[in-house]
C-alpha cells in the first residue's frame, strides 16, 4: 500500500469522487466552496485504486475569529477546515493531527480549532485525545457544530493532552539509538534526504503519533513517564558513524514496561504490536532473547536540521567514548540540540 499523501491544489482534486458525498450532504455550500478554493492546497490520501481515502485542509486566521460563539481573539489561529478519513485501520487521523499541529506551531498560532457535528463522535474523541477541548458552537443553515479548541501555549503535564508541546524543565533527557531500517518508517517526517519516499507506507507504525520500540540496551528500564528522548539514527554502514549517524527527532515517553511484567508472549505481543514497527517474528525474537524493554513514546518533533555525530562531539559537548546506544544528557546538551536542530521555539514551553 503506497504512501501517496500529497499536497494538491483543490482544482487538481476530483470533486466527483464518492469520498465527498457525505460532505456535500452535511454542508449545502460544499461544492461551491470547494470550487472557489481553486489554487488553495489540501492534503489528499489516495488508495491503490486512486480513490480518495483522506482529505485535510487547514488555513491560518488572524486577529478575530467571529463566526463562532464565543469568538477567538488572537494574532494567529489555525482553523482545521476539513478533516475527513475513510476509516481503514492505519491511524491516518493521527498523522493528520500531527500535520495540522506542526503547521500551527511553525506559523506561530496561539490556538488551533475545528468545528464538528455532534454525531461525529469518533472524530471528536480523536481530537480530544490531543488536547482539543469543547469551546463553543458554530451555527449555520447546516445546523449547529461544536467548536473544539487547542491552546498551544499552555501545558498540563499529560503527555497526550500536551502533544506536541514539550516542557523540558525537571524532565530527564536521554539519547536513544534506532537502527536505520526502522528509523524513517517510524518517524516519517524525519526521513533523510538520501532515502526514498516510497519506503513510507500507509501503516499504523508510520502514521501514528505513538511509537513502540523494543530493545535490550542497558539502562533503558530507567526511563519513566514524561522523560524526553532524542532519537539517534545509527549509520547504515559499519565504521561510518562519524558523519552518517544523526539525531533527527524528539519524543516523549508514555510508558516503559519490562518483559517480566507480561504473563507470557501472547500478552507481550498484544501490547507491543499495537504501535510497533516489529512484526510477530521480530517480537518473538526479542521475547525469546529475554530481558527486553518495551518503550512507548509520542513522536513530537522532527528536527529541521539533523545533527551528525561529529558535530555532536566537536561542537555540542558530547563524549566520544560514551556508549551511544542509550545515555542520559544534560540540560545544556539538550539545549544545544534544540539550537543545532533549528527546532521552532513554539514547540518548547519554558
mmCIF file of C-alpha atoms in Angstrom:
data_model
loop_
_atom_site.group_PDB
_atom_site.id
_atom_site.type_symbol
_atom_site.label_atom_id
_atom_site.label_comp_id
_atom_site.label_asym_id
_atom_site.label_seq_id
_atom_site.Cartn_x
_atom_site.Cartn_y
_atom_site.Cartn_z
ATOM 1 C CA UNK A 1 0.000 0.000 0.000
ATOM 2 C CA UNK A 2 1.743 3.142 -1.153
ATOM 3 C CA UNK A 3 2.046 6.284 0.891
ATOM 4 C CA UNK A 4 0.520 8.719 -1.596
ATOM 5 C CA UNK A 5 -0.237 11.507 0.854
ATOM 6 C CA UNK A 6 0.012 14.502 -1.409
ATOM 7 C CA UNK A 7 -0.370 18.243 -1.101
ATOM 8 C CA UNK A 8 -2.502 19.227 -4.097
ATOM 9 C CA UNK A 9 -4.442 22.230 -5.322
ATOM 10 C CA UNK A 10 -8.215 21.942 -4.991
ATOM 11 C CA UNK A 11 -8.561 22.242 -8.761
ATOM 12 C CA UNK A 12 -6.372 19.145 -9.134
ATOM 13 C CA UNK A 13 -8.731 17.028 -6.999
ATOM 14 C CA UNK A 14 -11.805 15.241 -8.348
ATOM 15 C CA UNK A 15 -14.796 16.743 -6.579
ATOM 16 C CA UNK A 16 -16.945 13.956 -8.037
ATOM 17 C CA UNK A 17 -15.127 11.276 -6.046
ATOM 18 C CA UNK A 18 -17.643 9.474 -3.815
ATOM 19 C CA UNK A 19 -15.459 10.376 -0.851
ATOM 20 C CA UNK A 20 -17.019 13.839 -0.854
ATOM 21 C CA UNK A 21 -20.661 12.665 -0.829
ATOM 22 C CA UNK A 22 -21.059 12.913 2.940
ATOM 23 C CA UNK A 23 -19.507 16.389 2.998
ATOM 24 C CA UNK A 24 -21.889 17.528 0.249
ATOM 25 C CA UNK A 25 -24.786 16.137 2.289
ATOM 26 C CA UNK A 26 -23.712 17.864 5.504
ATOM 27 C CA UNK A 27 -22.719 21.212 4.003
ATOM 28 C CA UNK A 28 -25.064 22.688 1.397
ATOM 29 C CA UNK A 29 -22.415 25.089 0.119
ATOM 30 C CA UNK A 30 -19.614 22.489 -0.016
ATOM 31 C CA UNK A 31 -19.347 22.202 -3.819
ATOM 32 C CA UNK A 32 -19.322 25.981 -4.363
ATOM 33 C CA UNK A 33 -16.772 26.395 -1.568
ATOM 34 C CA UNK A 34 -14.578 23.639 -2.995
ATOM 35 C CA UNK A 35 -14.594 25.194 -6.484
ATOM 36 C CA UNK A 36 -13.826 28.655 -5.100
ATOM 37 C CA UNK A 37 -10.732 27.269 -3.350
ATOM 38 C CA UNK A 38 -9.148 26.705 -6.764
ATOM 39 C CA UNK A 39 -5.422 27.145 -6.184
ATOM 40 C CA UNK A 40 -5.530 26.579 -2.412
ATOM 41 C CA UNK A 41 -3.914 23.330 -1.318
ATOM 42 C CA UNK A 42 -5.057 20.355 0.743
ATOM 43 C CA UNK A 43 -3.543 17.041 1.788
ATOM 44 C CA UNK A 44 -5.006 14.091 -0.088
ATOM 45 C CA UNK A 45 -4.556 10.397 0.607
ATOM 46 C CA UNK A 46 -5.351 8.014 -2.255
ATOM 47 C CA UNK A 47 -5.650 4.238 -2.066
ATOM 48 C CA UNK A 48 -4.014 1.917 -4.582
ATOM 49 C CA UNK A 49 -7.018 2.274 -6.943
ATOM 50 C CA UNK A 50 -6.673 6.084 -6.818
ATOM 51 C CA UNK A 51 -9.790 6.536 -4.702
ATOM 52 C CA UNK A 52 -9.618 9.248 -2.060
ATOM 53 C CA UNK A 53 -9.266 7.917 1.494
ATOM 54 C CA UNK A 54 -8.365 11.088 3.354
ATOM 55 C CA UNK A 55 -8.653 14.867 2.928
ATOM 56 C CA UNK A 56 -7.153 17.554 5.157
ATOM 57 C CA UNK A 57 -7.451 21.299 4.666
ATOM 58 C CA UNK A 58 -6.384 23.974 7.118
ATOM 59 C CA UNK A 59 -5.721 27.687 6.991
ATOM 60 C CA UNK A 60 -4.436 30.500 9.178
ATOM 61 C CA UNK A 61 -6.848 33.115 10.520
ATOM 62 C CA UNK A 62 -5.845 36.367 12.175
ATOM 63 C CA UNK A 63 -6.907 38.742 14.969
ATOM 64 C CA UNK A 64 -10.575 37.786 15.434
ATOM 65 C CA UNK A 65 -12.463 34.591 14.618
ATOM 66 C CA UNK A 66 -16.023 35.854 14.899
ATOM 67 C CA UNK A 67 -18.149 33.279 13.075
ATOM 68 C CA UNK A 68 -18.176 31.087 16.193
ATOM 69 C CA UNK A 69 -19.526 31.725 19.694
ATOM 70 C CA UNK A 70 -17.634 32.838 21.675
ATOM 71 C CA UNK A 71 -15.195 34.441 19.270
ATOM 72 C CA UNK A 72 -11.439 33.854 19.442
ATOM 73 C CA UNK A 73 -9.120 36.824 19.807
ATOM 74 C CA UNK A 74 -5.527 36.069 18.812
ATOM 75 C CA UNK A 75 -2.934 37.260 16.333
ATOM 76 C CA UNK A 76 -2.662 33.839 14.675
ATOM 77 C CA UNK A 77 -5.135 30.941 14.808
ATOM 78 C CA UNK A 78 -5.114 27.744 12.770
ATOM 79 C CA UNK A 79 -8.505 26.564 11.538
ATOM 80 C CA UNK A 80 -8.765 22.933 10.504
ATOM 81 C CA UNK A 81 -11.366 23.456 7.807
ATOM 82 C CA UNK A 82 -11.920 19.932 6.508
ATOM 83 C CA UNK A 83 -10.682 16.727 8.129
ATOM 84 C CA UNK A 84 -12.146 13.508 6.814
ATOM 85 C CA UNK A 85 -10.852 9.946 6.559
ATOM 86 C CA UNK A 86 -12.486 6.797 5.340
ATOM 87 C CA UNK A 87 -11.506 4.504 8.228
ATOM 88 C CA UNK A 88 -9.166 1.720 7.118
ATOM 89 C CA UNK A 89 -7.221 0.877 10.279
ATOM 90 C CA UNK A 90 -3.923 2.682 9.692
ATOM 91 C CA UNK A 91 -4.286 5.606 12.145
ATOM 92 C CA UNK A 92 -4.130 8.139 9.329
ATOM 93 C CA UNK A 93 -6.104 10.518 11.542
ATOM 94 C CA UNK A 94 -3.148 10.817 13.896
ATOM 95 C CA UNK A 95 -0.904 11.736 11.002
ATOM 96 C CA UNK A 96 -3.381 14.455 10.008
ATOM 97 C CA UNK A 97 -3.377 15.732 13.599
ATOM 98 C CA UNK A 98 0.424 15.953 13.532
ATOM 99 C CA UNK A 99 0.413 17.744 10.157
ATOM 100 C CA UNK A 100 -2.078 20.288 11.468
ATOM 101 C CA UNK A 101 -0.344 20.998 14.779
ATOM 102 C CA UNK A 102 3.124 21.193 13.216
ATOM 103 C CA UNK A 103 1.823 23.774 10.738
ATOM 104 C CA UNK A 104 0.124 25.741 13.519
ATOM 105 C CA UNK A 105 3.285 25.946 15.610
ATOM 106 C CA UNK A 106 5.588 26.775 12.719
ATOM 107 C CA UNK A 107 3.217 29.641 11.845
ATOM 108 C CA UNK A 108 3.150 30.954 15.422
ATOM 109 C CA UNK A 109 -0.504 30.125 16.079
ATOM 110 C CA UNK A 110 -1.746 30.561 19.639
ATOM 111 C CA UNK A 111 -4.745 28.300 19.094
ATOM 112 C CA UNK A 112 -5.928 25.582 16.745
ATOM 113 C CA UNK A 113 -9.636 24.863 16.306
ATOM 114 C CA UNK A 114 -12.037 22.699 14.353
ATOM 115 C CA UNK A 115 -15.829 22.561 14.086
ATOM 116 C CA UNK A 116 -17.624 19.207 14.051
ATOM 117 C CA UNK A 117 -21.187 17.949 14.261
ATOM 118 C CA UNK A 118 -22.077 16.122 17.462
ATOM 119 C CA UNK A 119 -22.723 12.915 15.526
ATOM 120 C CA UNK A 120 -19.014 12.678 14.667
ATOM 121 C CA UNK A 121 -18.172 11.009 17.951
ATOM 122 C CA UNK A 122 -15.071 9.127 16.776
ATOM 123 C CA UNK A 123 -13.568 12.281 15.304
ATOM 124 C CA UNK A 124 -14.370 14.281 18.433
ATOM 125 C CA UNK A 125 -12.643 11.676 20.607
ATOM 126 C CA UNK A 126 -9.577 11.727 18.348
ATOM 127 C CA UNK A 127 -9.197 15.485 18.750
ATOM 128 C CA UNK A 128 -9.869 15.328 22.484
ATOM 129 C CA UNK A 129 -7.084 12.772 22.881
ATOM 130 C CA UNK A 130 -4.635 15.507 21.874
ATOM 131 C CA UNK A 131 -5.936 18.372 23.981
ATOM 132 C CA UNK A 132 -8.781 19.847 21.939
ATOM 133 C CA UNK A 133 -11.448 20.978 24.393
ATOM 134 C CA UNK A 134 -15.074 21.870 23.745
ATOM 135 C CA UNK A 135 -15.031 25.658 23.466
ATOM 136 C CA UNK A 136 -18.242 26.885 21.862
ATOM 137 C CA UNK A 137 -20.577 26.487 18.893
ATOM 138 C CA UNK A 138 -20.887 27.466 15.283
ATOM 139 C CA UNK A 139 -24.401 27.917 13.948
ATOM 140 C CA UNK A 140 -25.117 27.952 10.213
ATOM 141 C CA UNK A 141 -28.042 26.917 7.969
ATOM 142 C CA UNK A 142 -26.402 23.449 8.019
ATOM 143 C CA UNK A 143 -27.007 23.161 11.771
ATOM 144 C CA UNK A 144 -25.079 23.639 14.997
ATOM 145 C CA UNK A 145 -21.479 22.441 15.200
ATOM 146 C CA UNK A 146 -19.259 22.012 18.250
ATOM 147 C CA UNK A 147 -16.076 24.091 18.334
ATOM 148 C CA UNK A 148 -13.049 22.159 19.632
ATOM 149 C CA UNK A 149 -10.092 24.334 20.588
ATOM 150 C CA UNK A 150 -6.489 23.539 21.498
ATOM 151 C CA UNK A 151 -4.386 26.099 23.344
ATOM 152 C CA UNK A 152 -0.826 25.990 22.006
ATOM 153 C CA UNK A 153 0.769 27.930 24.838
ATOM 154 C CA UNK A 154 -0.370 26.001 27.922
ATOM 155 C CA UNK A 155 0.812 22.679 29.239
ATOM 156 C CA UNK A 156 -0.890 20.293 31.665
ATOM 157 C CA UNK A 157 1.710 17.619 32.353
ATOM 158 C CA UNK A 158 -0.259 14.990 30.427
ATOM 159 C CA UNK A 159 1.912 13.731 27.547
ATOM 160 C CA UNK A 160 -1.017 13.218 25.144
ATOM 161 C CA UNK A 161 -3.041 16.295 26.055
ATOM 162 C CA UNK A 162 0.060 18.483 25.707
ATOM 163 C CA UNK A 163 1.169 16.927 22.407
ATOM 164 C CA UNK A 164 3.253 18.107 20.567
ATOM 165 C CA UNK A 165 4.433 20.665 23.136
ATOM 166 C CA UNK A 166 7.344 19.836 25.431
ATOM 167 C CA UNK A 167 8.269 21.326 28.790
ATOM 168 C CA UNK A 168 11.921 20.353 29.376
ATOM 169 C CA UNK A 169 12.142 21.709 32.915
ATOM 170 C CA UNK A 170 12.623 18.985 35.539
ATOM 171 C CA UNK A 171 12.457 16.247 32.897
ATOM 172 C CA UNK A 172 15.227 13.721 32.407
ATOM 173 C CA UNK A 173 16.564 13.609 28.878
ATOM 174 C CA UNK A 174 18.196 10.734 27.015
ATOM 175 C CA UNK A 175 19.536 9.768 23.611
ATOM 176 C CA UNK A 176 18.031 6.554 22.200
ATOM 177 C CA UNK A 177 19.611 4.929 19.155
ATOM 178 C CA UNK A 178 17.413 3.394 16.447
ATOM 179 C CA UNK A 179 18.639 1.180 13.640
ATOM 180 C CA UNK A 180 18.284 2.809 10.182
ATOM 181 C CA UNK A 181 15.953 0.106 8.840
ATOM 182 C CA UNK A 182 13.389 1.072 11.492
ATOM 183 C CA UNK A 183 14.003 4.796 11.802
ATOM 184 C CA UNK A 184 12.235 6.556 8.953
ATOM 185 C CA UNK A 185 9.249 4.220 8.741
ATOM 186 C CA UNK A 186 8.644 5.036 12.421
ATOM 187 C CA UNK A 187 9.412 8.747 12.125
ATOM 188 C CA UNK A 188 8.231 9.722 8.624
ATOM 189 C CA UNK A 189 8.774 13.484 8.982
ATOM 190 C CA UNK A 190 12.383 12.764 9.937
ATOM 191 C CA UNK A 191 13.241 10.853 6.771
ATOM 192 C CA UNK A 192 16.704 11.611 5.415
ATOM 193 C CA UNK A 193 17.150 13.339 2.064
ATOM 194 C CA UNK A 194 19.162 10.353 0.914
ATOM 195 C CA UNK A 195 16.231 7.994 1.471
ATOM 196 C CA UNK A 196 13.425 7.284 -0.989
ATOM 197 C CA UNK A 197 9.965 8.468 -0.008
ATOM 198 C CA UNK A 198 8.435 5.224 -1.220
ATOM 199 C CA UNK A 199 9.745 3.455 1.884
ATOM 200 C CA UNK A 200 6.852 5.172 3.688
ATOM 201 C CA UNK A 201 3.602 3.247 3.527
ATOM 202 C CA UNK A 202 0.084 3.699 4.879
ATOM 203 C CA UNK A 203 0.543 1.628 8.037
ATOM 204 C CA UNK A 204 -0.071 2.271 11.722
ATOM 205 C CA UNK A 205 3.537 2.409 12.865
ATOM 206 C CA UNK A 206 4.242 5.163 10.321
ATOM 207 C CA UNK A 207 1.040 7.202 10.693
ATOM 208 C CA UNK A 208 0.572 7.012 14.432
ATOM 209 C CA UNK A 209 1.699 9.707 16.849
ATOM 210 C CA UNK A 210 2.516 6.876 19.250
ATOM 211 C CA UNK A 211 5.516 4.589 18.730
ATOM 212 C CA UNK A 212 6.610 1.403 20.424
ATOM 213 C CA UNK A 213 10.233 0.304 20.344
ATOM 214 C CA UNK A 214 11.591 -2.899 21.850
ATOM 215 C CA UNK A 215 15.238 -3.273 22.806
ATOM 216 C CA UNK A 216 17.525 -4.688 25.445
ATOM 217 C CA UNK A 217 20.033 -1.865 25.790
ATOM 218 C CA UNK A 218 21.330 -1.311 29.269
ATOM 219 C CA UNK A 219 19.602 1.244 31.485
ATOM 220 C CA UNK A 220 16.590 1.823 29.198
ATOM 221 C CA UNK A 221 14.432 0.455 32.014
ATOM 222 C CA UNK A 222 15.278 3.660 33.921
ATOM 223 C CA UNK A 223 13.020 5.632 31.586
ATOM 224 C CA UNK A 224 9.781 6.945 33.045
ATOM 225 C CA UNK A 225 6.671 8.828 32.041
ATOM 226 C CA UNK A 226 7.437 12.295 30.680
ATOM 227 C CA UNK A 227 11.137 11.742 30.013
ATOM 228 C CA UNK A 228 12.398 13.277 26.779
ATOM 229 C CA UNK A 229 14.059 11.095 24.148
ATOM 230 C CA UNK A 230 16.408 12.314 21.436
ATOM 231 C CA UNK A 231 16.244 9.837 18.561
ATOM 232 C CA UNK A 232 19.664 8.942 17.158
ATOM 233 C CA UNK A 233 19.590 7.161 13.796
ATOM 234 C CA UNK A 234 22.624 4.947 13.541
ATOM 235 C CA UNK A 235 24.710 4.690 10.392
ATOM 236 C CA UNK A 236 23.678 2.070 7.839
ATOM 237 C CA UNK A 237 27.337 1.390 7.127
ATOM 238 C CA UNK A 238 29.779 -0.007 9.716
ATOM 239 C CA UNK A 239 32.588 2.410 10.534
ATOM 240 C CA UNK A 240 30.742 5.437 9.104
ATOM 241 C CA UNK A 241 29.071 6.679 12.289
ATOM 242 C CA UNK A 242 31.025 9.940 12.462
ATOM 243 C CA UNK A 243 29.108 11.572 9.621
ATOM 244 C CA UNK A 244 26.230 9.174 8.917
ATOM 245 C CA UNK A 245 24.779 8.693 12.385
ATOM 246 C CA UNK A 246 22.448 11.596 13.143
ATOM 247 C CA UNK A 247 19.951 12.856 15.705
ATOM 248 C CA UNK A 248 16.653 13.502 13.974
ATOM 249 C CA UNK A 249 13.701 13.711 16.336
ATOM 250 C CA UNK A 250 12.403 14.410 19.812
ATOM 251 C CA UNK A 251 9.910 12.121 21.538
ATOM 252 C CA UNK A 252 8.308 11.916 24.981
ATOM 253 C CA UNK A 253 7.997 8.702 26.986
ATOM 254 C CA UNK A 254 4.450 7.489 27.676
ATOM 255 C CA UNK A 255 5.162 4.139 29.282
ATOM 256 C CA UNK A 256 8.016 1.698 29.882
ATOM 257 C CA UNK A 257 7.397 -1.987 30.556
ATOM 258 C CA UNK A 258 9.903 -4.735 31.142
ATOM 259 C CA UNK A 259 9.449 -8.202 29.725
ATOM 260 C CA UNK A 260 8.862 -9.780 33.133
ATOM 261 C CA UNK A 261 5.722 -7.646 33.538
ATOM 262 C CA UNK A 262 3.987 -9.748 30.878
ATOM 263 C CA UNK A 263 2.424 -13.092 31.761
ATOM 264 C CA UNK A 264 3.531 -14.740 28.520
ATOM 265 C CA UNK A 265 4.359 -13.996 24.893
ATOM 266 C CA UNK A 266 0.725 -13.524 23.913
ATOM 267 C CA UNK A 267 0.298 -10.717 26.453
ATOM 268 C CA UNK A 268 3.639 -9.234 25.409
ATOM 269 C CA UNK A 269 2.656 -9.390 21.724
ATOM 270 C CA UNK A 270 -0.803 -7.924 22.325
ATOM 271 C CA UNK A 271 0.754 -4.875 23.985
ATOM 272 C CA UNK A 272 3.886 -4.399 21.884
ATOM 273 C CA UNK A 273 2.379 -4.972 18.444
ATOM 274 C CA UNK A 274 -0.142 -2.128 18.616
ATOM 275 C CA UNK A 275 2.222 0.667 17.557
ATOM 276 C CA UNK A 276 5.350 -1.336 16.839
ATOM 277 C CA UNK A 277 7.471 -1.430 13.734
ATOM 278 C CA UNK A 278 8.319 -5.034 14.630
ATOM 279 C CA UNK A 279 6.273 -7.907 13.240
ATOM 280 C CA UNK A 280 5.342 -11.026 15.200
ATOM 281 C CA UNK A 281 8.541 -12.848 14.284
ATOM 282 C CA UNK A 282 10.678 -9.889 15.442
ATOM 283 C CA UNK A 283 8.792 -9.661 18.719
ATOM 284 C CA UNK A 284 9.137 -13.399 19.234
ATOM 285 C CA UNK A 285 12.891 -12.978 18.767
ATOM 286 C CA UNK A 286 13.072 -10.258 21.405
ATOM 287 C CA UNK A 287 10.869 -12.228 23.792
ATOM 288 C CA UNK A 288 12.899 -15.397 23.437
ATOM 289 C CA UNK A 289 16.134 -13.444 23.847
ATOM 290 C CA UNK A 290 14.837 -12.300 27.220
ATOM 291 C CA UNK A 291 15.345 -9.192 29.300
ATOM 292 C CA UNK A 292 13.890 -6.765 26.776
ATOM 293 C CA UNK A 293 12.172 -3.461 27.493
ATOM 294 C CA UNK A 294 9.163 -2.002 25.671
ATOM 295 C CA UNK A 295 9.218 1.792 25.267
ATOM 296 C CA UNK A 296 6.031 3.609 24.268
ATOM 297 C CA UNK A 297 6.535 7.232 23.225
ATOM 298 C CA UNK A 298 4.936 10.102 21.336
ATOM 299 C CA UNK A 299 6.645 11.456 18.213
ATOM 300 C CA UNK A 300 6.672 15.203 18.912
ATOM 301 C CA UNK A 301 9.304 16.967 16.833
ATOM 302 C CA UNK A 302 11.245 16.307 13.649
ATOM 303 C CA UNK A 303 14.432 18.377 13.743
ATOM 304 C CA UNK A 304 14.615 20.931 10.948
ATOM 305 C CA UNK A 305 18.327 20.247 10.659
ATOM 306 C CA UNK A 306 19.727 16.831 11.516
ATOM 307 C CA UNK A 307 22.951 16.748 13.533
ATOM 308 C CA UNK A 308 25.649 14.177 12.884
ATOM 309 C CA UNK A 309 27.810 12.516 15.500
ATOM 310 C CA UNK A 310 30.862 14.551 14.514
ATOM 311 C CA UNK A 311 29.102 17.824 15.252
ATOM 312 C CA UNK A 312 27.632 16.479 18.471
ATOM 313 C CA UNK A 313 31.130 15.653 19.728
ATOM 314 C CA UNK A 314 33.102 18.567 18.318
ATOM 315 C CA UNK A 315 30.578 21.369 18.849
ATOM 316 C CA UNK A 316 27.790 20.263 21.197
ATOM 317 C CA UNK A 317 29.819 18.847 24.112
ATOM 318 C CA UNK A 318 29.043 15.114 23.704
ATOM 319 C CA UNK A 319 31.532 12.497 24.896
ATOM 320 C CA UNK A 320 33.068 10.447 22.091
ATOM 321 C CA UNK A 321 33.770 7.497 24.368
ATOM 322 C CA UNK A 322 30.299 7.103 25.832
ATOM 323 C CA UNK A 323 28.065 4.113 24.975
ATOM 324 C CA UNK A 324 25.942 5.623 22.177
ATOM 325 C CA UNK A 325 23.104 3.114 22.318
ATOM 326 C CA UNK A 326 21.372 4.853 25.189
ATOM 327 C CA UNK A 327 22.608 7.555 27.508
ATOM 328 C CA UNK A 328 21.446 10.463 29.638
ATOM 329 C CA UNK A 329 22.220 14.018 28.580
ATOM 330 C CA UNK A 330 22.411 17.311 30.427
ATOM 331 C CA UNK A 331 20.031 20.246 30.084
ATOM 332 C CA UNK A 332 22.793 22.149 28.301
ATOM 333 C CA UNK A 333 23.293 19.355 25.761
ATOM 334 C CA UNK A 334 19.538 19.259 25.176
ATOM 335 C CA UNK A 335 19.507 22.999 24.533
ATOM 336 C CA UNK A 336 22.398 22.574 22.116
ATOM 337 C CA UNK A 337 20.367 20.007 20.175
ATOM 338 C CA UNK A 338 17.351 22.340 20.045
ATOM 339 C CA UNK A 339 19.550 25.109 18.664
ATOM 340 C CA UNK A 340 21.608 22.938 16.330
ATOM 341 C CA UNK A 341 18.487 21.159 15.094
ATOM 342 C CA UNK A 342 16.761 24.509 14.457
ATOM 343 C CA UNK A 343 13.697 23.448 16.452
ATOM 344 C CA UNK A 344 10.903 26.021 16.327
ATOM 345 C CA UNK A 345 10.679 27.549 19.796
ATOM 346 C CA UNK A 346 6.888 27.218 19.702
ATOM 347 C CA UNK A 347 7.264 23.503 20.491
ATOM 348 C CA UNK A 348 9.055 24.272 23.755
ATOM 349 C CA UNK A 349 7.277 25.636 26.830
ATOM 350 C CA UNK A 350 9.625 27.286 29.330
#
